[in-house]
C-alpha positions as a LaTeX table, in Angstrom:
\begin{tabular}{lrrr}
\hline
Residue & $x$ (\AA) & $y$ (\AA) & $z$ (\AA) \\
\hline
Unk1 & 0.00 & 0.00 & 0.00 \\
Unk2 & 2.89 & 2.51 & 0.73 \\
Unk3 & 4.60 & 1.77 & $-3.20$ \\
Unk4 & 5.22 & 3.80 & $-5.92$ \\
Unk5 & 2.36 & 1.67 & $-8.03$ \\
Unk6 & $-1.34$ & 2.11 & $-8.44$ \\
Unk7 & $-3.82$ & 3.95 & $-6.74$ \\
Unk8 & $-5.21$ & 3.75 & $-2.95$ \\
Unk9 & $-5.69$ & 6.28 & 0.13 \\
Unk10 & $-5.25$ & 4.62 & 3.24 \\
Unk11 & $-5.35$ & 7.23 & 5.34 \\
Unk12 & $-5.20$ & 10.97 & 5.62 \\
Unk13 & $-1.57$ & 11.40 & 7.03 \\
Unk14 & 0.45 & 9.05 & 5.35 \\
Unk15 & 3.15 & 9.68 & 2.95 \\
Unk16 & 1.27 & 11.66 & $-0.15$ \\
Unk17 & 2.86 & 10.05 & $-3.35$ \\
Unk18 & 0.36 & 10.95 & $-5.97$ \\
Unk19 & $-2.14$ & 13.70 & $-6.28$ \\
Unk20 & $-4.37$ & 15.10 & $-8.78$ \\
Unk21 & $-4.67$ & 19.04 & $-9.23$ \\
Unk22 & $-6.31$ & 21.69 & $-11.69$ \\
Unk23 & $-4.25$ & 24.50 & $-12.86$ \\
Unk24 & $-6.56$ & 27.11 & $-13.14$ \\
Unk25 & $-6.86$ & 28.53 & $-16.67$ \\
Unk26 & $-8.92$ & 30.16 & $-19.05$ \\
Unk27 & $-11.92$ & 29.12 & $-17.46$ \\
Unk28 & $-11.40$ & 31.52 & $-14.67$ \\
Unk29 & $-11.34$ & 34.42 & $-17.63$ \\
Unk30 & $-14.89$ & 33.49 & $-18.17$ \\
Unk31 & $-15.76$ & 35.26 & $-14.29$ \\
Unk32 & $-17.71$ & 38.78 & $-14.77$ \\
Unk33 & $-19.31$ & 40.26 & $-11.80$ \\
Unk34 & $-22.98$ & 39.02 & $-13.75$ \\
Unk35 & $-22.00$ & 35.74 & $-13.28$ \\
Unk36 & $-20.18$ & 35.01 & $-10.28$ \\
Unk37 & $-23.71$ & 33.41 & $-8.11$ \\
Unk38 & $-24.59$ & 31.21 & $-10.51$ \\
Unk39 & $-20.98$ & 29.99 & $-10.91$ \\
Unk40 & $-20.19$ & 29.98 & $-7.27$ \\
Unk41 & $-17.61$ & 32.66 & $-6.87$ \\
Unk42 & $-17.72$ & 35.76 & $-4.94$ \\
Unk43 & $-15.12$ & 37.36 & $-6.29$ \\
Unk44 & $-12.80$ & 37.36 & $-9.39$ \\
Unk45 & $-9.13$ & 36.37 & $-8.88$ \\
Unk46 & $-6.31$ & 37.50 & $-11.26$ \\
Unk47 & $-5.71$ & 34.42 & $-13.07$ \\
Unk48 & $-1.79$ & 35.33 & $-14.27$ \\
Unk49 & $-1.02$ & 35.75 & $-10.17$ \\
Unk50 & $-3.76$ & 32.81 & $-9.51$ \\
Unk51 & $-1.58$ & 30.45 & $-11.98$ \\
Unk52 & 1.65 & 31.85 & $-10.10$ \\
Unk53 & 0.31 & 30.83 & $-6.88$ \\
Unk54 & $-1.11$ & 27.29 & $-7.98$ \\
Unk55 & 2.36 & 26.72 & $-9.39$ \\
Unk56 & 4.40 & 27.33 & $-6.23$ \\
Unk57 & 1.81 & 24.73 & $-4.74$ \\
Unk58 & 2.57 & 22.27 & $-6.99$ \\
Unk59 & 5.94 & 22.75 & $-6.54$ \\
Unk60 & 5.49 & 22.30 & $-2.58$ \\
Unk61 & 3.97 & 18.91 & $-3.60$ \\
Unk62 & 6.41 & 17.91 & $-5.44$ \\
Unk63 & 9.13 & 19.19 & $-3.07$ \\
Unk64 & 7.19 & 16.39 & $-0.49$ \\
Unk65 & 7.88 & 14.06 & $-2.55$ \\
Unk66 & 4.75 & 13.91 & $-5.02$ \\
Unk67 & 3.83 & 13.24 & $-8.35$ \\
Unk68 & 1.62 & 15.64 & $-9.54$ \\
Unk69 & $-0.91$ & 14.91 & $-12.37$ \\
Unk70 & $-3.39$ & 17.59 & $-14.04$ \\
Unk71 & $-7.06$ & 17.19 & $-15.17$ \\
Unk72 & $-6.37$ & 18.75 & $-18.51$ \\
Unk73 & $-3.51$ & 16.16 & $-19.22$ \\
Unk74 & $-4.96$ & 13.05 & $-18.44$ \\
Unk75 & $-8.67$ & 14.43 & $-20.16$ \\
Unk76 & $-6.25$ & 14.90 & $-23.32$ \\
Unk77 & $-4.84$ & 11.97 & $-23.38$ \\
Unk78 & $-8.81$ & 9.74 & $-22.72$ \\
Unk79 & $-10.11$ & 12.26 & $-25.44$ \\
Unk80 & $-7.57$ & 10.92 & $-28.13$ \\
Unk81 & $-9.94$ & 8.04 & $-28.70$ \\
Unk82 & $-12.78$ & 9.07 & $-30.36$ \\
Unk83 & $-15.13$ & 6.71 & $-28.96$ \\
Unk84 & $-14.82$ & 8.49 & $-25.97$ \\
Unk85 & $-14.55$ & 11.66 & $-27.42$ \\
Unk86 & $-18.36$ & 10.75 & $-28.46$ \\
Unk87 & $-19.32$ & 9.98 & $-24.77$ \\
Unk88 & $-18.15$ & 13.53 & $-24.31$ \\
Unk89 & $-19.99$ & 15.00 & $-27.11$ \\
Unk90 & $-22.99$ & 13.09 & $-25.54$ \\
Unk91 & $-22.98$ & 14.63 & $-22.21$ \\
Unk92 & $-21.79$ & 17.97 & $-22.89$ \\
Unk93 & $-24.32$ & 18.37 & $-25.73$ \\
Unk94 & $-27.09$ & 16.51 & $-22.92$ \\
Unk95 & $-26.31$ & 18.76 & $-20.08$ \\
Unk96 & $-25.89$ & 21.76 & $-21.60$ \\
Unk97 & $-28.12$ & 25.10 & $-22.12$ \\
Unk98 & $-28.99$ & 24.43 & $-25.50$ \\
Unk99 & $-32.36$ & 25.33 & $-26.34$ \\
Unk100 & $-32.97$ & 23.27 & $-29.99$ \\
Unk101 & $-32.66$ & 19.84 & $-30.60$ \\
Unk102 & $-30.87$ & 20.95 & $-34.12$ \\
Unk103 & $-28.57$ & 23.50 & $-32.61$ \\
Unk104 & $-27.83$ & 20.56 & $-30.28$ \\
Unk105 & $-26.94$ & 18.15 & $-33.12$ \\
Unk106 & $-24.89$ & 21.57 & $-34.61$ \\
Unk107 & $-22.78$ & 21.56 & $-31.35$ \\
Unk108 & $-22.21$ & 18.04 & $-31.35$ \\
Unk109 & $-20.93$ & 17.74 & $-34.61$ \\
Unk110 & $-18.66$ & 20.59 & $-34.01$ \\
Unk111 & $-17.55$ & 19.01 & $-30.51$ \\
Unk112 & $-16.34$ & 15.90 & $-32.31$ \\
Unk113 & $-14.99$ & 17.30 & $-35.00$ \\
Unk114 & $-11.91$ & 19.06 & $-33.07$ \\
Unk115 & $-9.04$ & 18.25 & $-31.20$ \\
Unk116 & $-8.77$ & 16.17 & $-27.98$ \\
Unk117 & $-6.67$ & 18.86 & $-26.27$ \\
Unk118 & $-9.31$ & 21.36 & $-27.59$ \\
Unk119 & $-12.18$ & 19.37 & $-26.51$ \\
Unk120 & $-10.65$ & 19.54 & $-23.29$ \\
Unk121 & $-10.67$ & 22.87 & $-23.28$ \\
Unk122 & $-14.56$ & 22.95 & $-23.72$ \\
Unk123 & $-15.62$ & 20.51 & $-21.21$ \\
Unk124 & $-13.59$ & 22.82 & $-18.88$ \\
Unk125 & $-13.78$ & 26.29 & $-19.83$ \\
Unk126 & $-17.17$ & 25.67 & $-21.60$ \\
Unk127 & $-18.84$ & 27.09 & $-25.02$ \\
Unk128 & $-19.64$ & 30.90 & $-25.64$ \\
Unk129 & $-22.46$ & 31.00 & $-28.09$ \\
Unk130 & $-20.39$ & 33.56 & $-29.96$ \\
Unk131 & $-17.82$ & 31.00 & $-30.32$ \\
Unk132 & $-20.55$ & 28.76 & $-32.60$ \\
Unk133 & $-20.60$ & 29.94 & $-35.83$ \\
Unk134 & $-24.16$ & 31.56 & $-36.79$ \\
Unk135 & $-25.44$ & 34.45 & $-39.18$ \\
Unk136 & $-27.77$ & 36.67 & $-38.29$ \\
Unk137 & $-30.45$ & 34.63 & $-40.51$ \\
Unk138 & $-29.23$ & 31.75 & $-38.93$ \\
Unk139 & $-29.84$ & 32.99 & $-35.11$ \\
Unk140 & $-32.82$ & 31.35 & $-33.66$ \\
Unk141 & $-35.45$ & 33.26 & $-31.25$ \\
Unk142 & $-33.94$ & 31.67 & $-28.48$ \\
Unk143 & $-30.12$ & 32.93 & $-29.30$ \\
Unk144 & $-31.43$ & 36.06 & $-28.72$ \\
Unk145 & $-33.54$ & 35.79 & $-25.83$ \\
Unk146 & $-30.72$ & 34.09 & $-24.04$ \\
Unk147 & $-28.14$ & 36.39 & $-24.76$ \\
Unk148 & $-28.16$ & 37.78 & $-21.38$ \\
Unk149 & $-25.81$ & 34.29 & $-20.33$ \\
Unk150 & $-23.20$ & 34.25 & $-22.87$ \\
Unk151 & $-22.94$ & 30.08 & $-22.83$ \\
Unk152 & $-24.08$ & 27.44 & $-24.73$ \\
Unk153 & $-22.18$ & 25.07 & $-22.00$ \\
Unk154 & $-20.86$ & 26.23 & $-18.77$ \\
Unk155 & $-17.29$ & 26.98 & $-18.09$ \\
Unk156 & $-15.73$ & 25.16 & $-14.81$ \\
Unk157 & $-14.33$ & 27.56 & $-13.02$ \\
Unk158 & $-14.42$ & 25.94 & $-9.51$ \\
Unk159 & $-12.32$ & 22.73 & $-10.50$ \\
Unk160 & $-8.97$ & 23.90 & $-9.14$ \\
Unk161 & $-11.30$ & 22.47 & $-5.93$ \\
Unk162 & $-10.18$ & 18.91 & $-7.34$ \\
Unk163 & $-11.49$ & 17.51 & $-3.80$ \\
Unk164 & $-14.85$ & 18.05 & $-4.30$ \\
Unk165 & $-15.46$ & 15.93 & $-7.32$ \\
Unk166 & $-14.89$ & 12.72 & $-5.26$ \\
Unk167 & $-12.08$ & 10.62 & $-3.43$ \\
Unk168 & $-10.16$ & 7.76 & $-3.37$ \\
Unk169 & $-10.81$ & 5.79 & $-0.02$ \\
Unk170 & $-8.84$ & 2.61 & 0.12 \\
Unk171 & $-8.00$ & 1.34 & $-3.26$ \\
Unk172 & $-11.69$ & 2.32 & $-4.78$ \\
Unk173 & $-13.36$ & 6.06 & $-5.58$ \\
Unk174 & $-16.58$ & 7.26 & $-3.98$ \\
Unk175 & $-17.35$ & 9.88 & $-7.07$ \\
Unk176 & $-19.63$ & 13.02 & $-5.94$ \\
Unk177 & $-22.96$ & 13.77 & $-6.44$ \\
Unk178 & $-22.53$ & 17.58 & $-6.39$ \\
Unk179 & $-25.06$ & 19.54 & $-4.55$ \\
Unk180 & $-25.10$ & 22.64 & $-6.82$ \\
Unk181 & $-25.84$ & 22.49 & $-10.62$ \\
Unk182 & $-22.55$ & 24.37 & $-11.58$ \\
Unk183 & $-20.34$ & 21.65 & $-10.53$ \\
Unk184 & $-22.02$ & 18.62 & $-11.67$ \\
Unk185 & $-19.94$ & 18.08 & $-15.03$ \\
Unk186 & $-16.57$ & 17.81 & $-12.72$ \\
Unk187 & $-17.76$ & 14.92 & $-11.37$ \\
Unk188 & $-18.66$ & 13.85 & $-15.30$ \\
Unk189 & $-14.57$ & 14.83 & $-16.16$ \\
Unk190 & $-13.35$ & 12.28 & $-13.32$ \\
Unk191 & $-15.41$ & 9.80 & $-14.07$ \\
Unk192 & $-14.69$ & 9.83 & $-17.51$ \\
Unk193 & $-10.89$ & 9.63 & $-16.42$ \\
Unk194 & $-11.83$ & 6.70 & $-14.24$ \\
Unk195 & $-13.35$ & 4.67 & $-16.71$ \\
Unk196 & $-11.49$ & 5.09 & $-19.75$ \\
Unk197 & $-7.42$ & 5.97 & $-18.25$ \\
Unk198 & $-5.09$ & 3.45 & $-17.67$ \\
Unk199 & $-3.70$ & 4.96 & $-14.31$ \\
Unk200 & $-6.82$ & 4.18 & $-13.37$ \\
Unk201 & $-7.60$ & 0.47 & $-14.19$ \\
Unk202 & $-7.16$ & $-0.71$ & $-10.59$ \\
Unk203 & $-10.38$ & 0.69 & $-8.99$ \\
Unk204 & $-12.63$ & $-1.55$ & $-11.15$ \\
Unk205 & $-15.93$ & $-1.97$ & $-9.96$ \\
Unk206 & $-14.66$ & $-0.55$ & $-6.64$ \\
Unk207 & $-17.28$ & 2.48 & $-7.19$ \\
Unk208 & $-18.22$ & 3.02 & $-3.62$ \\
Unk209 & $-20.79$ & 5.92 & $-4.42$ \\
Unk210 & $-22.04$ & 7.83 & $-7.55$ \\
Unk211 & $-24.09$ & 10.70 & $-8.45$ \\
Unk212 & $-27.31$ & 8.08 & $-9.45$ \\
Unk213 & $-27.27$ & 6.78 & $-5.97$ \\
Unk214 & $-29.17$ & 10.02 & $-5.16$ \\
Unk215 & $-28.47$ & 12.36 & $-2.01$ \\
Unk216 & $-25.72$ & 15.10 & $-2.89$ \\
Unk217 & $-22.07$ & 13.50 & $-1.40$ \\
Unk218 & $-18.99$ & 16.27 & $-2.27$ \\
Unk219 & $-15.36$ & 15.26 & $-1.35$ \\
Unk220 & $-14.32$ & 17.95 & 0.77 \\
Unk221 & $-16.73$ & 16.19 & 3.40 \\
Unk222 & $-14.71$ & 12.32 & 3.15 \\
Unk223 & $-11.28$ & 11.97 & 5.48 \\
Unk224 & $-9.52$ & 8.71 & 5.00 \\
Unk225 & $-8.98$ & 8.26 & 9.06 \\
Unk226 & $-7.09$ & 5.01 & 9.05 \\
Unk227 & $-7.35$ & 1.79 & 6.46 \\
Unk228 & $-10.48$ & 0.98 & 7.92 \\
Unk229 & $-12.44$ & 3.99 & 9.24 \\
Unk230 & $-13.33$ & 7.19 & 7.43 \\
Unk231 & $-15.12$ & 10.26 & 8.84 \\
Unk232 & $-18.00$ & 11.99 & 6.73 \\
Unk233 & $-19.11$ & 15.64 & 7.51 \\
Unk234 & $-22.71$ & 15.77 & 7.45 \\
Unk235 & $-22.76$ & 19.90 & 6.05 \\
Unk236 & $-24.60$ & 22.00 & 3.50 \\
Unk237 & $-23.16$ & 19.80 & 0.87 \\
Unk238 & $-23.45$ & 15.92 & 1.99 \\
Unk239 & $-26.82$ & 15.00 & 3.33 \\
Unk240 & $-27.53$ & 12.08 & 5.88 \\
Unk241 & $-29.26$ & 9.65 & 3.61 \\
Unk242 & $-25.93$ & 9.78 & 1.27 \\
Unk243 & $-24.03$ & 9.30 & 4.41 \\
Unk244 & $-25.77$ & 6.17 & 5.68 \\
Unk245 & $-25.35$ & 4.88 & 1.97 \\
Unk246 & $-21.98$ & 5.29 & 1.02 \\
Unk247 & $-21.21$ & 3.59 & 4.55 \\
Unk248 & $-23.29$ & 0.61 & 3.77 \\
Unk249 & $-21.74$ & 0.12 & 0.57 \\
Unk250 & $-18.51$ & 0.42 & 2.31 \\
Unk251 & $-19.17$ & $-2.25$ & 5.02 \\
Unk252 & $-20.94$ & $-4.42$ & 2.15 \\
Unk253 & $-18.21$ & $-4.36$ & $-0.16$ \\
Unk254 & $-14.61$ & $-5.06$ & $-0.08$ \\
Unk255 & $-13.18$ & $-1.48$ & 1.29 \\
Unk256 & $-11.92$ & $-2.78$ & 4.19 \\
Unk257 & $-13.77$ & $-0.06$ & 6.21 \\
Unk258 & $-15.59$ & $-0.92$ & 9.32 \\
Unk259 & $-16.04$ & 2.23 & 11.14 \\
Unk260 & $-17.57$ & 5.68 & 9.38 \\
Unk261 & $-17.69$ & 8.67 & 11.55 \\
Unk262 & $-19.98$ & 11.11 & 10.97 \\
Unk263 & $-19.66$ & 14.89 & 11.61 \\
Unk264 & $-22.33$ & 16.81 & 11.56 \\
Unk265 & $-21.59$ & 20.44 & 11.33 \\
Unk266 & $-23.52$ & 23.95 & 10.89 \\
Unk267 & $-25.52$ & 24.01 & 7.58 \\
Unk268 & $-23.69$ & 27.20 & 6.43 \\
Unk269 & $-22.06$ & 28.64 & 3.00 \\
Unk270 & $-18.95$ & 29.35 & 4.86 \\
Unk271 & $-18.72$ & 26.00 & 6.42 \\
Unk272 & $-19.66$ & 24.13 & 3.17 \\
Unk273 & $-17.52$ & 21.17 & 3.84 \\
Unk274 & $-15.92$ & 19.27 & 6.84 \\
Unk275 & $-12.58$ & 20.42 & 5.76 \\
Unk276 & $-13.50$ & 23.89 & 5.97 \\
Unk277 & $-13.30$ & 23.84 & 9.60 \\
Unk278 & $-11.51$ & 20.50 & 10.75 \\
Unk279 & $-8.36$ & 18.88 & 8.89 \\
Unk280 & $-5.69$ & 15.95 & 10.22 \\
Unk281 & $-2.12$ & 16.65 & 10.88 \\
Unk282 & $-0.84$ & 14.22 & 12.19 \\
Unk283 & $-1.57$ & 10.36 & 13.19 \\
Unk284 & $-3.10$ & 11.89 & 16.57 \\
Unk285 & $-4.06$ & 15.22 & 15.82 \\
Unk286 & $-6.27$ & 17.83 & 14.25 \\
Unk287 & $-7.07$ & 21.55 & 13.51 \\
Unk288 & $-10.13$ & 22.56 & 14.50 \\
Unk289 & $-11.83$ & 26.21 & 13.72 \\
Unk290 & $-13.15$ & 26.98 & 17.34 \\
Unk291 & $-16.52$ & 28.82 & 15.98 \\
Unk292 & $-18.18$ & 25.61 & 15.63 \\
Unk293 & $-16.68$ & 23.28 & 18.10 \\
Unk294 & $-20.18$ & 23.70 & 20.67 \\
Unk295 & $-22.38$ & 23.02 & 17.62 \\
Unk296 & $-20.64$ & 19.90 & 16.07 \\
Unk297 & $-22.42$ & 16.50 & 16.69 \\
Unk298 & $-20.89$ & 12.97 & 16.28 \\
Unk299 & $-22.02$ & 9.39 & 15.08 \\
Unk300 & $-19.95$ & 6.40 & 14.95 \\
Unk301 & $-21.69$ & 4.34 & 12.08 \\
Unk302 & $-20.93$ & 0.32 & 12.43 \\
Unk303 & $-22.40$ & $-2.88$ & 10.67 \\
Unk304 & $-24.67$ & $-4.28$ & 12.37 \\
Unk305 & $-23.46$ & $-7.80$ & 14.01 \\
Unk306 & $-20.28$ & $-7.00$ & 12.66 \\
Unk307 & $-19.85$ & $-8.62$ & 9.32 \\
Unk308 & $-21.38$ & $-5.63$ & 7.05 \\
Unk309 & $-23.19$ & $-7.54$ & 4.70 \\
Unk310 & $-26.62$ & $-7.62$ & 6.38 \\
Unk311 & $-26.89$ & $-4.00$ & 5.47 \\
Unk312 & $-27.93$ & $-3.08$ & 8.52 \\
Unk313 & $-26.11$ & $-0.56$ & 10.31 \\
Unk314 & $-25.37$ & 0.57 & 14.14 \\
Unk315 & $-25.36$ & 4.17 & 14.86 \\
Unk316 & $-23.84$ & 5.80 & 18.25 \\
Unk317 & $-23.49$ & 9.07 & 19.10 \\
Unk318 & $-20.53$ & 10.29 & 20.40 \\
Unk319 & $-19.75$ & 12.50 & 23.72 \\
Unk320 & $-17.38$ & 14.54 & 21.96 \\
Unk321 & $-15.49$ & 14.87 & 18.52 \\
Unk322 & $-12.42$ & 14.07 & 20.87 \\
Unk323 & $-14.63$ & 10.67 & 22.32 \\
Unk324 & $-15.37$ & 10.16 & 18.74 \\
Unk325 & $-11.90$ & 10.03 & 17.11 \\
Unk326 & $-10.28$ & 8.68 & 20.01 \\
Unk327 & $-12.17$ & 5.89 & 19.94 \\
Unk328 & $-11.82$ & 5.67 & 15.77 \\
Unk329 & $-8.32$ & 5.65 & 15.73 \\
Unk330 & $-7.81$ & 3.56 & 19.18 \\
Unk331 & $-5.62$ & 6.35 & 20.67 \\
Unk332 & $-5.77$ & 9.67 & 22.87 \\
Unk333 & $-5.90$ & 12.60 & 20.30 \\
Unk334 & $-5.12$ & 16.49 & 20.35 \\
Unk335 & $-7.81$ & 18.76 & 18.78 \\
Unk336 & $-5.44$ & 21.87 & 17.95 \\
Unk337 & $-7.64$ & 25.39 & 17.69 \\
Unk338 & $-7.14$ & 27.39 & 14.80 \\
Unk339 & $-6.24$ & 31.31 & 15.76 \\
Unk340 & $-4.35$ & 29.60 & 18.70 \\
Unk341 & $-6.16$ & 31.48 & 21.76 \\
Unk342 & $-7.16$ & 34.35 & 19.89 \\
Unk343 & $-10.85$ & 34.05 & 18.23 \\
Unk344 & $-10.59$ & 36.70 & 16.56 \\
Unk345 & $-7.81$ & 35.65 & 14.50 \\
Unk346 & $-9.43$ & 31.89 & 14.03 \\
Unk347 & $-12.41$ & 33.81 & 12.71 \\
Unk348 & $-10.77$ & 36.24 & 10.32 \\
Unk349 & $-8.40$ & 33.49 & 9.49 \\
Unk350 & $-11.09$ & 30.72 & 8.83 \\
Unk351 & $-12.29$ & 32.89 & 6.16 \\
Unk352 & $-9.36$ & 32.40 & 4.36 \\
Unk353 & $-9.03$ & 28.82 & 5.29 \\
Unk354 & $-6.86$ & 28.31 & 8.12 \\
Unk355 & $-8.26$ & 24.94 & 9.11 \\
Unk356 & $-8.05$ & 23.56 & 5.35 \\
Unk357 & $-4.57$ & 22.04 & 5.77 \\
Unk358 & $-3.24$ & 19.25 & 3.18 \\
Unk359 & $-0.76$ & 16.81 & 5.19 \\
Unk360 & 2.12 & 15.93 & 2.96 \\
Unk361 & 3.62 & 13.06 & 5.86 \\
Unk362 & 2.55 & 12.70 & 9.08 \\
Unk363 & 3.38 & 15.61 & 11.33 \\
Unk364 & 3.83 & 17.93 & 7.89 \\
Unk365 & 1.26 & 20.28 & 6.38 \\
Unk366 & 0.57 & 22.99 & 3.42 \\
Unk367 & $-1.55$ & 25.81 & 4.91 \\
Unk368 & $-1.80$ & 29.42 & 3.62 \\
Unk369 & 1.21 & 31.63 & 4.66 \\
Unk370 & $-1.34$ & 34.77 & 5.22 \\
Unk371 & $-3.01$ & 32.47 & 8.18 \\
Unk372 & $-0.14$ & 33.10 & 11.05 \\
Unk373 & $-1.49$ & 32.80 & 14.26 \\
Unk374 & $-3.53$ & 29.17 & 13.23 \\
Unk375 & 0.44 & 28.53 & 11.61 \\
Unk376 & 2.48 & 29.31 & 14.79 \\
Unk377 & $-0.48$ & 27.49 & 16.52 \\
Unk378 & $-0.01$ & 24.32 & 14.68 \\
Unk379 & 4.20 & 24.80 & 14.86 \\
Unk380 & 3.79 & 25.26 & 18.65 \\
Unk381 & 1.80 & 21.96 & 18.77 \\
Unk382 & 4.96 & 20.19 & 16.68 \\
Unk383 & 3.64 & 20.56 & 13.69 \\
Unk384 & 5.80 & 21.33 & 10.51 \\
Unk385 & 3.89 & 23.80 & 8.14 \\
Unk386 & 5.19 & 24.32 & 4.87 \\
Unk387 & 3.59 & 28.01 & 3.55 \\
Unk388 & 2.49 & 28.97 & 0.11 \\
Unk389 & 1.27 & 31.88 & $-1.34$ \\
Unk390 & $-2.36$ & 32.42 & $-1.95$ \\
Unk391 & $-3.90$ & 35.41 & $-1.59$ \\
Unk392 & $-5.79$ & 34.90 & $-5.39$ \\
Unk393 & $-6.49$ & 30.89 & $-4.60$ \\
Unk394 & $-8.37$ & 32.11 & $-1.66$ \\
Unk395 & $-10.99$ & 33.95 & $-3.30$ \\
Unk396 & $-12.24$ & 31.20 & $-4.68$ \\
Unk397 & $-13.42$ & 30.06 & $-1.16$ \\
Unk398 & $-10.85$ & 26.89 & $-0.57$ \\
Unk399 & $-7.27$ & 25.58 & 0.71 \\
Unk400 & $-4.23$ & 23.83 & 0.29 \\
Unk401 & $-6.87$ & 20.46 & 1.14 \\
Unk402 & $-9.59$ & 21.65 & $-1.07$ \\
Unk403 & $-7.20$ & 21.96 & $-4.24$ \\
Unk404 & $-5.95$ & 18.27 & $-4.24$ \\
Unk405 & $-7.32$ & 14.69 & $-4.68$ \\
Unk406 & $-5.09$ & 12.14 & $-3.71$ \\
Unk407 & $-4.23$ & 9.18 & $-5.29$ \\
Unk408 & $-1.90$ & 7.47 & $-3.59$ \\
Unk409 & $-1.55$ & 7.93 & $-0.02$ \\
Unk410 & 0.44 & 5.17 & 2.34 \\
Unk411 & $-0.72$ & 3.95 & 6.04 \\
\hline
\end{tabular}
């Protein structure tokens, strides 16, 4: 499990030796202030300092000892056979705002009809309407009408959040069901990646959730604990009845999980995910942004009679998130505050993601260098930070943890 070869996440710690990222690009060009709610953003980073910034954390990766492998490259490389090039061309065509079923056939033929590294470009940046070619005798009613949104398909600009779309937990992939409408293709690009990639042969049928299993499930709420318990946040983005069925088909299949915990947090935009407020940093310990800490409730989730495949399921609250992971893990653990002892500084700072570390190795962490009291908080608890830049990855509302799906990750 700790080699060089194939794909698994055995825990949340362990020795990060492959990771999938985004490098934000032109997609992020498509962000005008008319825009930004139905895409998600609430404010428009630069993209030349954005790319600067996202480089210097792939470099920190690296640095750790990481391989680093982007979306765009390994969407390239599926695209080059046109069969699935077509399944592409399906979905994008399918899912898309296009009004006509022959403007629809128009845009297909168009989609497969170019490049795989442009096609690429389209199922991540998405399709102006300007950018299909059409006289004025040509434009239908609805061209016009809809000219106030300027896109036949949707660009992606949130994807540089490569967490969200789903995660690795053991040597299989729980893929997302995303809550909001303007991320649902992402989970579309990494399944497509999944199925038809080589790198990713080994997961097989081990599918442990997907978006036609229902309830919304994002990423950025899963934590690999250990090689056989995972914690869940229950948040504004992963509802219970997902919860309860991604850890049945854990305990019913062969993921070698027997114990989910379940977090239930506040139901708030600025807590969307677990990781937003609560990270791992080492085997015993975790960052924890203090502003929810009295409204957090925990569930340790358990087959019932032990063997998992009755599908019945044992659920246990928990005293305390402390109770809770001690009792996961088998061990005493540290909950380390963000802000250190100053609130205000855990609340300023959990705006810009304190609390959304990425551990590299046990006992080692990427945070935000603009968060310093949570960072001399964690280095006073023995905790090595390593600091990027990242005052343009912020805006888009996410973290060092948020920005990476790993692949391979050791015990």
């Amino acid at each position: 499990m700790d080699g060089e070869g194939g794909l698994g996440v055995f825990s949340e710690v362990g020795s990060l030796k492959k990771v999938l990222l985004h490098r934000p690009g032109k997609e992020m060009e498509t962000l005008t202030p008319e825009v930004l709610e139905n895409l998600l953003f609430e404010d428009i980073p630069w993209l030349k300092k954005l790319q600067i910034e996202h480089d210097g954390f792939a470099d920190a990766l690296r640095g750790a000892g990481c391989r680093v492998f982007y979306y765009a490259d390994l969407l390239k490389e599926v695209l080059a056979d046109s069969g699935v090039a077509s399944v592409a061309a399906d979905h994008l065509v399918s899912t898309g705002r296009i009004p006509q079923s022959r403007l629809k056939e128009e845009i297909r033929e168009l989609l497969v009809s170019i490049n795989a590294g442009d096609l690429a470009d389209v199922m991540i940046c998405g399709l102006r309407k300007d950018a299909v070619p059409h006289s004025d005798d040509e434009k239908r009613l609805s061209w016009w009408i809809q000219e106030d949104f300027p896109f036949y398909i949707n660009p992606l600009p949130n994807l540089y959040f490569t967490r969200d779309p789903g995660a690795m937990i053991g040597e299989g992939m729980a893929l997302s069901a995303m809550q909001t409408g303007a991320r649902s293709r992402e989970t579309f690009l990494l399944d497509l990646i999944r199925r038809y990639h080589p790198m990713f042969s080994s997961i097989g049928e081990k599918l442990w959730y997907s978006p036609d299993m229902g309830d919304s499930l994002e990423g950025g709420d899963v934590m690999v604990l250990s090689d056989t318990a995972v914690a869940v946040g229950a948040s504004v983005r992963s509802g219970s009845d997902a919860i309860e069925t991604l850890a049945r088909r854990l305990f019913e299949e062969d993921s070698g999980i027997r114990e989910v915990l379940v977090i239930r947090i506040p139901a708030a935009r600025a807590y969307m995910h677990l990781d937003t407020v609560f990270t791992m940093v080492d085997r015993d310990s975790f960052t924890l942004f203090p502003g929810v800490e009295n409204d957090i409730r925990v569930f340790r989730l358990t087959p019932s009679g032990g063997s998992g495949k009755s599908g019945s399921i044992r659920i246990r609250e928990a005293e305390t998130l402390e109770k809770g992971m001690a009792g996961v893990l088998g061990m005493p653990v540290r909950i380390l505050k963000s802000g250190g002892k100053d609130r205000g500084a855990a609340a300023r700072e959990q705006w810009n993601d304190s609390a959304n570390t990425l551990a590299v190795k046990p006992g080692t962490v990427i945070t935000y260098n603009r968060n310093t009291a949570s960072n001399e908080a964690l280095e006073k608890a023995g905790i090595r930070v390593l600091e990027i830049e990242g005052s343009e990855l912020v805006r888009g509302r996410g973290g060092p943890r948020c920005m990476s799906m790993p692949l391979l990750r050791g015990i």
